[in-house]
CSV table of N, CA and C in Angstrom, one decimal:
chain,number,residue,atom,x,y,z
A,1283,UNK,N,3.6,-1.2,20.3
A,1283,UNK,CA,4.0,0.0,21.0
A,1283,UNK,C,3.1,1.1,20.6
A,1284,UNK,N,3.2,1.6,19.4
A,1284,UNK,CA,2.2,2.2,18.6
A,1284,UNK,C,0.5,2.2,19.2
A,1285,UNK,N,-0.1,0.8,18.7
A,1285,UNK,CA,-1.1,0.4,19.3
A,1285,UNK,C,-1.7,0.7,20.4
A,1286,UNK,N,-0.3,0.7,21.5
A,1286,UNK,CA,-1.0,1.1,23.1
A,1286,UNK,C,-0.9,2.4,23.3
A,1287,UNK,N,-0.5,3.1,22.5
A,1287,UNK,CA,-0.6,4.6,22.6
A,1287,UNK,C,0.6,5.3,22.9
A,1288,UNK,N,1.9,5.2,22.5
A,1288,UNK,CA,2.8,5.8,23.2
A,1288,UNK,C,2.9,6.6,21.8
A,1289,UNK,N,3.7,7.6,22.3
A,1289,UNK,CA,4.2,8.5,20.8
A,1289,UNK,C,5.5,7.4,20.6
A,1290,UNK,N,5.8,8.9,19.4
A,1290,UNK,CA,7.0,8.2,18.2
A,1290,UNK,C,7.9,8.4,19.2
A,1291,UNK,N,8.2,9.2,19.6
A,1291,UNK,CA,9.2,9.6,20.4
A,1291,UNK,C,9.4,8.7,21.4
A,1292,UNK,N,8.6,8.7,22.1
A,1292,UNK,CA,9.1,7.1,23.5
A,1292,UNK,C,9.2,6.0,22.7
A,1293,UNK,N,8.6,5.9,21.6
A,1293,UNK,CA,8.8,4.5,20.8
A,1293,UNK,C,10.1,4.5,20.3
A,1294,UNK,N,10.8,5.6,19.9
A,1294,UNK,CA,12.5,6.1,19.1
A,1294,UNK,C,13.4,5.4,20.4
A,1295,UNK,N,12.7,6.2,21.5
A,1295,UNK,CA,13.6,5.9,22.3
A,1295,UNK,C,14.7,4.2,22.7
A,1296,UNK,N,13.7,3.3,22.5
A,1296,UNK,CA,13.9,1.9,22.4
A,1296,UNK,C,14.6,1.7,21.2
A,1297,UNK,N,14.6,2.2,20.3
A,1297,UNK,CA,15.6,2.0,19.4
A,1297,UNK,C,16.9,3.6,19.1
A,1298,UNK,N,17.8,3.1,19.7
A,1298,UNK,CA,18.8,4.4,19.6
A,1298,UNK,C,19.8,4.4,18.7
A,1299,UNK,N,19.3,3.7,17.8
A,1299,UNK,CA,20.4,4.4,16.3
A,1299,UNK,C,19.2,4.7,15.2
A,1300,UNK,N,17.9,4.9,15.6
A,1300,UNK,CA,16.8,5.2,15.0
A,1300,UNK,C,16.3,6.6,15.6
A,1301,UNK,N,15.9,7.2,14.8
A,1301,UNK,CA,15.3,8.8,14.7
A,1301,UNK,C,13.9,8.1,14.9
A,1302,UNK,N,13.0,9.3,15.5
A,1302,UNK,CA,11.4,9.5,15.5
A,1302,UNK,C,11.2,9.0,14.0
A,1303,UNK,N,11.4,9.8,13.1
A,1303,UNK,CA,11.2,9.8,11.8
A,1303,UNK,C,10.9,8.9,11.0
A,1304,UNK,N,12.5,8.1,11.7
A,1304,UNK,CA,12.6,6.6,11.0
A,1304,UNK,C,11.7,5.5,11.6
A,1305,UNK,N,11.6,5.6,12.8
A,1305,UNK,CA,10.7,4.9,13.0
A,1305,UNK,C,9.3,5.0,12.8
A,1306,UNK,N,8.9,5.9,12.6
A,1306,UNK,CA,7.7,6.0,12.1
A,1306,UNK,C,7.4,5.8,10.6
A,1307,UNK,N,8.5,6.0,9.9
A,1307,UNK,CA,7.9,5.9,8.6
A,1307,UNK,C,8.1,4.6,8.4
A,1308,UNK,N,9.3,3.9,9.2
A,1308,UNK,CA,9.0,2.3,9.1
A,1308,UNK,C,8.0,1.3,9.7
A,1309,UNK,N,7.3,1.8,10.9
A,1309,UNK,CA,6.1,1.5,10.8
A,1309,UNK,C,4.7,2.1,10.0
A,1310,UNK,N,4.9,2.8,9.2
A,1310,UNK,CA,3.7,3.2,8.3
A,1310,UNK,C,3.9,2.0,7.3
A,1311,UNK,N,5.3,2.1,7.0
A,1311,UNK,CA,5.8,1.3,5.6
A,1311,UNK,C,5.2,-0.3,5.9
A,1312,UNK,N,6.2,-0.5,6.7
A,1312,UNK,CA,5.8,-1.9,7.0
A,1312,UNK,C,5.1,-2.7,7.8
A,1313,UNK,N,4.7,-2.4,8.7
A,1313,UNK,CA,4.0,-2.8,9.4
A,1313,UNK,C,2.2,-2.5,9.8
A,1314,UNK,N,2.2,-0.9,10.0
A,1314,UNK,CA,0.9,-0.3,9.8
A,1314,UNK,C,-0.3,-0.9,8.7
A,1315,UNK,N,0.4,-0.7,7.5
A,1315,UNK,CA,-0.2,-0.9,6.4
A,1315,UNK,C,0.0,-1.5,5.3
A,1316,UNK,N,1.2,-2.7,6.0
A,1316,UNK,CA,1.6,-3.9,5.2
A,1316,UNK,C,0.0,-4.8,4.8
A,1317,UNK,N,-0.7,-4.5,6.0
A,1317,UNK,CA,-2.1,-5.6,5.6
A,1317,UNK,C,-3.0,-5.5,5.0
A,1318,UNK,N,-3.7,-6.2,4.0
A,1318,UNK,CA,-4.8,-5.3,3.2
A,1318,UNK,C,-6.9,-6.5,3.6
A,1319,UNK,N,-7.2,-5.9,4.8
A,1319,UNK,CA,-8.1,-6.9,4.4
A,1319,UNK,C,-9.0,-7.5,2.9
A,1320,UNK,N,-9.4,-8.3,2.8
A,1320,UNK,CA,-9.8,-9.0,1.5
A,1320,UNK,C,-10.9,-7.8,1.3
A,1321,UNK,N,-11.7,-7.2,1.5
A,1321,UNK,CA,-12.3,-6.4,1.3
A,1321,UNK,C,-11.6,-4.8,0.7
A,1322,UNK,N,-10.6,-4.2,1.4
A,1322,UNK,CA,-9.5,-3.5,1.2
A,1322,UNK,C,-9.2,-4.4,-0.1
A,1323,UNK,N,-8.2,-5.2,-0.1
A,1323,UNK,CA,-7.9,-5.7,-1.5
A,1323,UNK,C,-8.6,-5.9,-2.3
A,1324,UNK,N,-9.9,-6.3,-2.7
A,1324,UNK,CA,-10.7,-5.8,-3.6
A,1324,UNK,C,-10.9,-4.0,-3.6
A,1325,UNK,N,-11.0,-3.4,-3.0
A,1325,UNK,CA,-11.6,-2.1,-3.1
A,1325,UNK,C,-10.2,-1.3,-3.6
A,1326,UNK,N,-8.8,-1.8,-3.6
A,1326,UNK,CA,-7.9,-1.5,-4.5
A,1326,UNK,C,-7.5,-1.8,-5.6
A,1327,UNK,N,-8.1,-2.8,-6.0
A,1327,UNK,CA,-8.5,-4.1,-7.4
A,1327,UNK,C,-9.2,-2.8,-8.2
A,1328,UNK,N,-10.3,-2.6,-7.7
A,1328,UNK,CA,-11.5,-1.8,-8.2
A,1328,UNK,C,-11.0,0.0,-8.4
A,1329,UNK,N,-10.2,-0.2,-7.6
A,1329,UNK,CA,-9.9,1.1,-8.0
A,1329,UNK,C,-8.2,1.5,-8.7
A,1330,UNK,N,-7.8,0.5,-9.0
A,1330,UNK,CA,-6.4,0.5,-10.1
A,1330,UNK,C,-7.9,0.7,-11.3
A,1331,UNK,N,-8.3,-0.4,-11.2
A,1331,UNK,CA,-9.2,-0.9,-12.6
A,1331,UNK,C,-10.0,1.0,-13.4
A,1332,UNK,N,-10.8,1.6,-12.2
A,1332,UNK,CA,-10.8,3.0,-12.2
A,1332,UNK,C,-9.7,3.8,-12.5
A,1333,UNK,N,-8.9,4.1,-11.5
A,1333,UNK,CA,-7.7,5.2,-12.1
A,1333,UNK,C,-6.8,4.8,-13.0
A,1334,UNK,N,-6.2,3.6,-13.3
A,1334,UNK,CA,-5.0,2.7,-13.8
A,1334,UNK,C,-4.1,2.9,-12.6
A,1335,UNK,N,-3.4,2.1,-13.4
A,1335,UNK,CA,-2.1,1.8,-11.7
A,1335,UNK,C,-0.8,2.6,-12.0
A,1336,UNK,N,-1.0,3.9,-12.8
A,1336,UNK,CA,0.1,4.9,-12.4
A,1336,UNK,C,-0.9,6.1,-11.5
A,1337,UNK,N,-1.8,6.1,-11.3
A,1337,UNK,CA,-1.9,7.3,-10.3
A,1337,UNK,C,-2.3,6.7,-8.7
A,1338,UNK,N,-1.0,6.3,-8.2
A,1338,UNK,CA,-1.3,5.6,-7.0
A,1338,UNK,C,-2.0,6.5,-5.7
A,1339,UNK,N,-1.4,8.0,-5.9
A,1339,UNK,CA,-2.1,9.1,-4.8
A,1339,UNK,C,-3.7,9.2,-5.3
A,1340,UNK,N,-4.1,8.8,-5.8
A,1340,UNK,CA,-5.6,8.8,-6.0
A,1340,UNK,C,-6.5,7.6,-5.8
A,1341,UNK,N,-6.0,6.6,-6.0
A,1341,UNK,CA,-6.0,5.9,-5.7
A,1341,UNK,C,-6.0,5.2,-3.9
A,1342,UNK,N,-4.6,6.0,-3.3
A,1342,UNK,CA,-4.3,5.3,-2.0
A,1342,UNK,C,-5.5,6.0,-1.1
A,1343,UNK,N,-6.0,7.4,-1.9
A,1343,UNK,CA,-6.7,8.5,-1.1
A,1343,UNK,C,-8.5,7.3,-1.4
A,1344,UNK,N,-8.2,7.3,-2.4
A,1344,UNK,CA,-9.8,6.0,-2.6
A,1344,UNK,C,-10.2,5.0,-1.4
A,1345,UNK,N,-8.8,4.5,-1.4
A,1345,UNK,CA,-8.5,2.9,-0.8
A,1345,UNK,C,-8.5,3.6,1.2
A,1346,UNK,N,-7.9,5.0,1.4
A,1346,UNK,CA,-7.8,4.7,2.4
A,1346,UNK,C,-6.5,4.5,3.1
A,1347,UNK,N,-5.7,4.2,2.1
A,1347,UNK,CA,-4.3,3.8,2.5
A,1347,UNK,C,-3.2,4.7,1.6
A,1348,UNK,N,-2.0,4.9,2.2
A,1348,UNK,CA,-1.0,5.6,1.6
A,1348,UNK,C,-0.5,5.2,0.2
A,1349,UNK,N,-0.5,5.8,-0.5
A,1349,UNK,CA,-0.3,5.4,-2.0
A,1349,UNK,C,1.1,4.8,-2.4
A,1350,UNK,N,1.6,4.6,-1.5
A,1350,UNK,CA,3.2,3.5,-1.6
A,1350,UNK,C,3.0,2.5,-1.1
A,1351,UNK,N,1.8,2.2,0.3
A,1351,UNK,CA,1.3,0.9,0.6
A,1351,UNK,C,0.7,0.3,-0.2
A,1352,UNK,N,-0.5,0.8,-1.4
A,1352,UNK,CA,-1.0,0.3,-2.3
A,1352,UNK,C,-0.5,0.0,-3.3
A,1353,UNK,N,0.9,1.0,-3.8
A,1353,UNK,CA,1.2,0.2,-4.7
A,1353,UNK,C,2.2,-0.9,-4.7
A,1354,UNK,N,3.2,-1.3,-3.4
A,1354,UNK,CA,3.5,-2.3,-2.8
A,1354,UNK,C,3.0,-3.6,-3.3
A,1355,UNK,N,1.9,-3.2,-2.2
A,1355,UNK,CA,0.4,-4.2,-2.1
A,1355,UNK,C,0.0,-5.0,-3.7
A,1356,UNK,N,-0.2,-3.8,-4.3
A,1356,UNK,CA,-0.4,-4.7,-5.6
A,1356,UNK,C,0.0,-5.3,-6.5
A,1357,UNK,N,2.1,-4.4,-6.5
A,1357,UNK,CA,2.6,-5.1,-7.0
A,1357,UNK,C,2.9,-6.5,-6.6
A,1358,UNK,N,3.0,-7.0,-5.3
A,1358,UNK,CA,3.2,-8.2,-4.8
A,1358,UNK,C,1.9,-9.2,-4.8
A,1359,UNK,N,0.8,-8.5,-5.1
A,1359,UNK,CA,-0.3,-9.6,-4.9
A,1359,UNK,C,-1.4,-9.3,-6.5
A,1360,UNK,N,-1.2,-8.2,-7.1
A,1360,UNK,CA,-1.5,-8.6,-8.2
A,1360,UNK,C,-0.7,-8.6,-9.6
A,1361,UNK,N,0.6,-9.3,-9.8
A,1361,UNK,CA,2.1,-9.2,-10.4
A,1361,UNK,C,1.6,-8.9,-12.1
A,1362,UNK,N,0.5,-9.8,-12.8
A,1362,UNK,CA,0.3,-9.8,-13.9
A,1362,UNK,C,-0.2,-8.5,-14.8
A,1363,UNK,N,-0.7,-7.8,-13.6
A,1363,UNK,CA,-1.3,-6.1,-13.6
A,1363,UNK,C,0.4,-5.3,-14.2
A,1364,UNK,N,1.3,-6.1,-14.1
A,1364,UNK,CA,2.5,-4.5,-14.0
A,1364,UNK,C,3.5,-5.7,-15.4
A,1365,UNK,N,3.2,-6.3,-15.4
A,1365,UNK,CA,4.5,-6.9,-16.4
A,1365,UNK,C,3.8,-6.5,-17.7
A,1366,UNK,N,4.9,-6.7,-18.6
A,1366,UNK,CA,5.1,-5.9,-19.9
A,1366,UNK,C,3.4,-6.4,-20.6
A,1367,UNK,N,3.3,-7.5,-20.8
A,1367,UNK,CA,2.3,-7.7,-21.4
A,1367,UNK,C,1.0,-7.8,-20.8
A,1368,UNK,N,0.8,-7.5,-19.8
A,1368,UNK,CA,-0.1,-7.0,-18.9
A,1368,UNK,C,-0.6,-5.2,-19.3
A,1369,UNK,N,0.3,-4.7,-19.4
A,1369,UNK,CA,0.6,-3.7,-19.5
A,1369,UNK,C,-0.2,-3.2,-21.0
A,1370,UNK,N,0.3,-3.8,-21.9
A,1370,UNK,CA,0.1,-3.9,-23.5
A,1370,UNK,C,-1.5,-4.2,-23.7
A,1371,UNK,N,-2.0,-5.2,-22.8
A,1371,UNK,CA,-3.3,-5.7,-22.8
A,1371,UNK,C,-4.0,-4.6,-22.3
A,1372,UNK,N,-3.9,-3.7,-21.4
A,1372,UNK,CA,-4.8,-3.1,-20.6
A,1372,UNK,C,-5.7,-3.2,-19.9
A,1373,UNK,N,-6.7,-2.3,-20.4
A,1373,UNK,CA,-8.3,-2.6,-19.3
A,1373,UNK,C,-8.8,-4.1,-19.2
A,1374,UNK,N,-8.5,-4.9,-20.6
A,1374,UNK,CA,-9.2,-6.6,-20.8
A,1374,UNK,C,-8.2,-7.3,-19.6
A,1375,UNK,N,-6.4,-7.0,-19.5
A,1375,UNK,CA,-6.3,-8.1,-18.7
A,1375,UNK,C,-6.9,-7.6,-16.9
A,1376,UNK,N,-7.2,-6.1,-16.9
A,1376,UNK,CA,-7.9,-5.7,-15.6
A,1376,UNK,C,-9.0,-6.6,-15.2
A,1377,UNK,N,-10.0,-6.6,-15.9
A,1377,UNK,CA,-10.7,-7.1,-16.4
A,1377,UNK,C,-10.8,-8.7,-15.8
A,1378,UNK,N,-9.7,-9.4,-16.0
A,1378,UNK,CA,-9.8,-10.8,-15.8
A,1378,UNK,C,-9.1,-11.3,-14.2
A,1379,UNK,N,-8.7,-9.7,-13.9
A,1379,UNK,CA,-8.3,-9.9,-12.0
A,1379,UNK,C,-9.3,-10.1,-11.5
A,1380,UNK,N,-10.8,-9.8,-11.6
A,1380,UNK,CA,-12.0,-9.8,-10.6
A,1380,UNK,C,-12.5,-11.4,-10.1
Protein backbone atom coordinates (compact mmCIF):
# COMPACT_ATOMS: atom_id res chain seq x y z
CA UNK A 1 0.00 0.00 0.00
CA UNK A 2 2.82 2.20 1.07
CA UNK A 3 4.89 1.21 -2.01
CA UNK A 4 2.21 2.31 -4.50
CA UNK A 5 2.00 5.63 -3.09
CA UNK A 6 -0.91 6.23 -1.02
CA UNK A 7 -0.45 8.26 2.27
CA UNK A 8 -0.69 7.12 5.89
CA UNK A 9 -3.87 8.36 6.01
CA UNK A 10 -5.79 6.30 3.16
CA UNK A 11 -3.62 3.46 4.37
CA UNK A 12 -5.22 4.15 8.36
CA UNK A 13 -8.23 4.12 6.68
CA UNK A 14 -8.29 0.18 5.96
CA UNK A 15 -7.46 -0.44 9.26
CA UNK A 16 -10.08 1.29 11.73
CA UNK A 17 -8.99 0.60 15.16
CA UNK A 18 -5.60 1.92 13.93
CA UNK A 19 -4.46 5.60 13.94
CA UNK A 20 -2.15 7.13 10.96
CA UNK A 21 0.46 6.94 13.62
CA UNK A 22 0.18 3.49 14.35
CA UNK A 23 0.29 2.45 11.28
CA UNK A 24 3.08 4.01 10.22
CA UNK A 25 5.25 3.40 12.92
CA UNK A 26 4.29 -0.21 12.44
CA UNK A 27 5.34 -0.26 9.14
CA UNK A 28 8.70 1.55 9.72
CA UNK A 29 9.05 -1.07 12.60
CA UNK A 30 8.27 -4.01 10.92
CA UNK A 31 7.98 -4.21 7.80
CA UNK A 32 9.94 -1.15 6.05
CA UNK A 33 13.05 -1.92 7.65
CA UNK A 34 12.69 -5.37 9.06
CA UNK A 35 15.24 -6.26 5.94
CA UNK A 36 18.79 -5.77 5.92
CA UNK A 37 20.48 -6.55 2.63
CA UNK A 38 23.83 -8.70 3.05
CA UNK A 39 25.64 -5.70 2.18
CA UNK A 40 23.48 -3.42 4.75
CA UNK A 41 24.26 -6.18 7.26
CA UNK A 42 27.79 -6.08 6.87
CA UNK A 43 27.90 -2.16 6.76
CA UNK A 44 26.07 -2.48 10.36
CA UNK A 45 28.70 -5.28 11.46
CA UNK A 46 31.28 -2.56 10.61
CA UNK A 47 29.81 -0.05 12.18
CA UNK A 48 28.68 -1.55 15.81
CA UNK A 49 32.51 -2.72 15.46
CA UNK A 50 33.21 1.45 15.00
CA UNK A 51 30.81 3.01 17.46
CA UNK A 52 30.09 -0.21 19.92
CA UNK A 53 26.63 -1.37 20.07
CA UNK A 54 25.28 1.12 22.76
CA UNK A 55 25.21 4.20 20.38
CA UNK A 56 22.58 2.82 18.04
CA UNK A 57 21.53 6.66 16.74
CA UNK A 58 24.93 6.90 15.29
CA UNK A 59 25.10 4.15 14.11
CA UNK A 60 21.44 3.72 12.46
CA UNK A 61 22.38 7.41 10.89
CA UNK A 62 25.83 5.35 9.47
CA UNK A 63 23.81 2.33 8.21
CA UNK A 64 21.05 4.35 6.85
CA UNK A 65 18.44 2.89 8.88
CA UNK A 66 16.56 3.86 12.03
CA UNK A 67 18.52 3.07 15.05
CA UNK A 68 15.78 0.61 16.60
CA UNK A 69 15.81 -1.29 13.21
CA UNK A 70 19.48 -1.80 13.70
CA UNK A 71 19.49 -2.62 16.86
CA UNK A 72 16.69 -5.22 16.37
CA UNK A 73 18.54 -6.39 13.43
CA UNK A 74 21.57 -7.20 15.34
CA UNK A 75 20.28 -8.33 18.25
CA UNK A 76 18.49 -11.21 16.29
CA UNK A 77 21.21 -11.91 13.74
CA UNK A 78 24.29 -11.15 15.55
CA UNK A 79 23.24 -12.65 19.42
CA UNK A 80 26.90 -13.39 20.59
CA UNK A 81 27.71 -9.47 20.19
CA UNK A 82 25.07 -8.65 23.36
CA UNK A 83 25.42 -11.71 25.82
CA UNK A 84 27.26 -11.30 28.99
CA UNK A 85 30.44 -12.72 27.82
CA UNK A 86 30.44 -11.27 24.64
CA UNK A 87 30.20 -8.20 26.23
CA UNK A 88 33.29 -8.87 28.79
CA UNK A 89 35.38 -9.89 25.62
CA UNK A 90 34.85 -6.73 23.66
CA UNK A 91 36.48 -5.49 20.53
CA UNK A 92 38.42 -9.35 20.10
CA UNK A 93 34.89 -11.06 20.17
CA UNK A 94 33.81 -8.01 17.42
CA UNK A 95 36.57 -9.04 15.86
CA UNK A 96 35.66 -12.65 15.17
CA UNK A 97 31.96 -11.63 13.64
CA UNK A 98 33.69 -10.56 10.18
Amino acid sequence: MRDAGNSWAEIAKTFPTRTEGSVKKHWYKDMHYAEFAEDESQALLNAIKEYENNKWKVIGQKVGKPAKACEQYAKEHFPGMFSKAGREQGPSQLAQLD
